[in-house]
Short mmCIF file of C-alpha atoms in Angstrom, two decimals:
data_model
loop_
_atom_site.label_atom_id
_atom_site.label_comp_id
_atom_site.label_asym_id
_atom_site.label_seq_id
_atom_site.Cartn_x
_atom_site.Cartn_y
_atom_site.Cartn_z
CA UNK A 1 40.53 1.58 -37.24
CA UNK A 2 38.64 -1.09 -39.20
CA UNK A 3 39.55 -3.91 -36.69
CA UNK A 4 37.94 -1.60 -33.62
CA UNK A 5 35.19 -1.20 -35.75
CA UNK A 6 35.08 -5.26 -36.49
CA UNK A 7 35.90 -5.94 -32.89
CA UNK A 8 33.00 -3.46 -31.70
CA UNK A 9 30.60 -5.02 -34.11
CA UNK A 10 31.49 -8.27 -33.50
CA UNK A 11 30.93 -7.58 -29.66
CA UNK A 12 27.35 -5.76 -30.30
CA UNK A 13 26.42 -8.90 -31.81
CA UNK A 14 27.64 -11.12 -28.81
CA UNK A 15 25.96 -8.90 -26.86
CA UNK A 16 22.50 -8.43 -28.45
CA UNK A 17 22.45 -12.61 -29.48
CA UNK A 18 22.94 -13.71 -25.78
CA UNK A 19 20.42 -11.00 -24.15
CA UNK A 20 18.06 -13.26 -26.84
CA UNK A 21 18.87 -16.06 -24.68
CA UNK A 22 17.64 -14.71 -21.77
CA UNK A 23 14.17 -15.89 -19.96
CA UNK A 24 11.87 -13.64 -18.80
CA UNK A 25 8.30 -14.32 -17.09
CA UNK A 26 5.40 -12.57 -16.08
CA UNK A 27 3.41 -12.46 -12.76
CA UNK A 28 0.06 -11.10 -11.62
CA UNK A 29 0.27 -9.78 -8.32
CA UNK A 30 -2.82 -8.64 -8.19
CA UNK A 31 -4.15 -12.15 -9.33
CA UNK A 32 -2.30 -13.66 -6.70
CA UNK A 33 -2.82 -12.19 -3.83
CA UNK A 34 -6.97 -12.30 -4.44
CA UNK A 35 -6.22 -16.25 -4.56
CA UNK A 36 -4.58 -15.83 -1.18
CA UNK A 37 -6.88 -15.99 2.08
CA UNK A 38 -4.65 -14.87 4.15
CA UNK A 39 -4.72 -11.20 2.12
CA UNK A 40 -8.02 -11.69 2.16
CA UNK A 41 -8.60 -11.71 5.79
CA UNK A 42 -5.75 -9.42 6.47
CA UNK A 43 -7.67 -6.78 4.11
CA UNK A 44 -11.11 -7.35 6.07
CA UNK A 45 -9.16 -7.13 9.46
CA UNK A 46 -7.63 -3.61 8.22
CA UNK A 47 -10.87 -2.71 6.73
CA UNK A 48 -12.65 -2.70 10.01
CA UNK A 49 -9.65 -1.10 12.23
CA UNK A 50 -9.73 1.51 9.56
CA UNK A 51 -13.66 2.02 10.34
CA UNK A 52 -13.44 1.53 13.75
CA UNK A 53 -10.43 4.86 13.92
CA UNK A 54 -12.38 6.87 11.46
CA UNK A 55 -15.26 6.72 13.59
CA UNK A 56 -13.04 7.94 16.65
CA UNK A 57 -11.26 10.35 14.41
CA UNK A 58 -15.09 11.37 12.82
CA UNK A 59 -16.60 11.68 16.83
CA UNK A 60 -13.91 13.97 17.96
CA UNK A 61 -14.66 16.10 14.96
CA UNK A 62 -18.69 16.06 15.52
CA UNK A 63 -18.00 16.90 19.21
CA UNK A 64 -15.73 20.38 17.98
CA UNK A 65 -18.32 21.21 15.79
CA UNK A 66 -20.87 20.86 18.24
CA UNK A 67 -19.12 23.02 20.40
CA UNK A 68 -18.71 25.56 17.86
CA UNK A 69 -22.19 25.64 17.16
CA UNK A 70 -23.18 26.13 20.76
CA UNK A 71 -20.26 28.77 21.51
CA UNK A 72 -22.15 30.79 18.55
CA UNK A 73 -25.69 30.28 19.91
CA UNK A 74 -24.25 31.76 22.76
CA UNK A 75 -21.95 34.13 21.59
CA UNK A 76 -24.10 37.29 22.80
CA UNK A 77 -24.38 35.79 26.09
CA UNK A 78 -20.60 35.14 26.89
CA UNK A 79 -18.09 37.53 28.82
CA UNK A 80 -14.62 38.33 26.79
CA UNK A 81 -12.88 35.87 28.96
CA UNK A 82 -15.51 33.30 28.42
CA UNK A 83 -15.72 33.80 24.56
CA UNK A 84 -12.04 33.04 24.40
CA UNK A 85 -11.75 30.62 26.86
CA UNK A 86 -14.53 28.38 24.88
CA UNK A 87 -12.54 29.33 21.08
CA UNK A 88 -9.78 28.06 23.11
CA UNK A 89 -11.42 24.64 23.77
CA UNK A 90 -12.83 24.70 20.34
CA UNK A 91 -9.43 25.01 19.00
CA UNK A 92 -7.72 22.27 21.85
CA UNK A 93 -10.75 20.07 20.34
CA UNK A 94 -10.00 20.37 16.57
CA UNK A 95 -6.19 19.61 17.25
CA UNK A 96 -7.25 16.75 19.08
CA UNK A 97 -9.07 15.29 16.00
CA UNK A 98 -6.13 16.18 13.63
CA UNK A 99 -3.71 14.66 15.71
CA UNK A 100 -5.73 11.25 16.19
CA UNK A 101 -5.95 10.99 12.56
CA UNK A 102 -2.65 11.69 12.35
CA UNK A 103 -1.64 8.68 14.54
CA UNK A 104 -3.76 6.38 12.76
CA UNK A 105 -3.84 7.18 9.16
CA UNK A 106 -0.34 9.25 8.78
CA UNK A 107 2.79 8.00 7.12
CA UNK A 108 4.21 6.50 9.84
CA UNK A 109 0.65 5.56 11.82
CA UNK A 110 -0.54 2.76 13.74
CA UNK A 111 -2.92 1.82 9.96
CA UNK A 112 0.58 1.83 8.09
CA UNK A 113 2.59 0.03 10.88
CA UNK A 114 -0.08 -2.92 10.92
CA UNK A 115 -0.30 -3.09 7.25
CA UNK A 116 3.18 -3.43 6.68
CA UNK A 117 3.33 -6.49 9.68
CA UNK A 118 0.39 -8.38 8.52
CA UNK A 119 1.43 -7.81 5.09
CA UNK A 120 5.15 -8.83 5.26
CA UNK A 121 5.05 -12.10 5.95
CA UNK A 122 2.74 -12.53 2.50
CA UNK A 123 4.83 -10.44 0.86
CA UNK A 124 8.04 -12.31 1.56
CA UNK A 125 6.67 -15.90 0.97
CA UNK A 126 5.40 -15.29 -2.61
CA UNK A 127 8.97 -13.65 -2.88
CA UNK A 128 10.40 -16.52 -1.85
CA UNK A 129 8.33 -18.65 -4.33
CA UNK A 130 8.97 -15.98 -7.16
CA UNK A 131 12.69 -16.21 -6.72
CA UNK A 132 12.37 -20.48 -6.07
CA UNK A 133 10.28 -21.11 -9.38
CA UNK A 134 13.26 -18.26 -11.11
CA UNK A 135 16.06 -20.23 -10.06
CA UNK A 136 14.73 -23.62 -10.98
CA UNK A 137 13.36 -22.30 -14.10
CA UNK A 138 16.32 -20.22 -15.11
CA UNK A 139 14.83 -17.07 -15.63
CA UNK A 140 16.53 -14.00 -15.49
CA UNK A 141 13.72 -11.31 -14.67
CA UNK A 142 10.37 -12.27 -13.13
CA UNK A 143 8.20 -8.71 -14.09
CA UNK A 144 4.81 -8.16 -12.32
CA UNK A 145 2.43 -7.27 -14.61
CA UNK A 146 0.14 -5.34 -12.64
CA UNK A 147 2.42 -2.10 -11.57
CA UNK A 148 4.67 -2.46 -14.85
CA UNK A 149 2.85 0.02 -16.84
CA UNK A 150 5.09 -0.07 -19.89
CA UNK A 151 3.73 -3.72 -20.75
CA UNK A 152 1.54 -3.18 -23.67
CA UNK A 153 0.94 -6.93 -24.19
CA UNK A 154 2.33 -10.21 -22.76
CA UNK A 155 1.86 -13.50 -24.29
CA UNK A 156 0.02 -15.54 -21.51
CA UNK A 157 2.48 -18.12 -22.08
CA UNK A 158 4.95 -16.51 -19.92
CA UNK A 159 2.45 -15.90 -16.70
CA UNK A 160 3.44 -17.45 -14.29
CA UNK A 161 1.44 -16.58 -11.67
CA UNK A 162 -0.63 -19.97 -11.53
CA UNK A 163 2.84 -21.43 -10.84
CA UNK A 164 3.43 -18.87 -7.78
CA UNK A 165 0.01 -20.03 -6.26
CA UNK A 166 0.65 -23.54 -6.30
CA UNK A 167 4.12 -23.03 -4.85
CA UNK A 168 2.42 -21.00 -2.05
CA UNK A 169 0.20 -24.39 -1.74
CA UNK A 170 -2.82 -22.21 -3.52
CA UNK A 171 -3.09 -24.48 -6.45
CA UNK A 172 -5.12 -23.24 -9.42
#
């Protein structure tokens, strides 16, 4: 019983001394990718698509309500068949807008489908110089510190995000 208990402890202590050893650093992501032109651009180009749809999506909108506001103007004016007919078109009108922003700005829609191929390629080359500066550097976790929440502090001394940007050819 006392040599488990040695053996256990003596393993705990293995354990615990050589996750000391380890090497951990720290990246911005945020930091780099405002250092990046290529984001940059690829942000303004997605900025103005986005406009450009939600006027298209806002138009289609302004034209139902338009015709809502005349079909009520005229409401005293219009046979049974009529009234419904033009509620009809109203209706056809509103889906029309819903489904427009729907194929633009819906989970799988054409704003999320460009985003995610202009954004890649970034995405995968500071990977690649994350992982190349971790391998020649040894460490063991590279943790961005801008969606890690649970980092209260970080000594600056393990960013390495300046390091990233001039592996990217971005030097800082």
């Amino acid at each position: 019983m006392i040599r488990k208990s040695v053996l256990l402890i003596g393993m705990m202590l293995s354990i615990s001394v050589a996750s000391m050893a380890q090497k951990f650093a720290l990246i911005d992501m945020e930091y780099i990718l405002k250092n990046i032109p290529a984001y940059e651009m690829t942000n303004e180009q997605l900025s103005q698509m986005s406009q450009k749809w939600q006027g298209e999506v806002e138009a289609l909108q302004q034209e139902a309500q338009n015709m809502y506001k005349t079909h009520q103007s005229e409401l005293v004016f219009l046979s049974a068949e009529m009234k419904t007919k033009r509620e009809e078109d109203i209706v056809k009108k509103e889906q029309e807008a819903l489904e427009l922003k729907r194929r633009y700005f819906g989970p799988e829609g054409e704003l999320h489908q460009k985003r995610t191929s202009l954004m890649k390629p970034i995405q995968d080359e500071i990977y690649e110089a994350v992982k190349s500066i971790a391998e020649e550097k040894g460490y063991q976790a590279i943790v961005d510190r801008a969606s890690a929440m649970s980092i209260i502090f970080a000594s600056p001394k393990i960013d390495i995000s300046n390091e990233v940007l001039t592996k990217l050819g971005y030097s800082k």
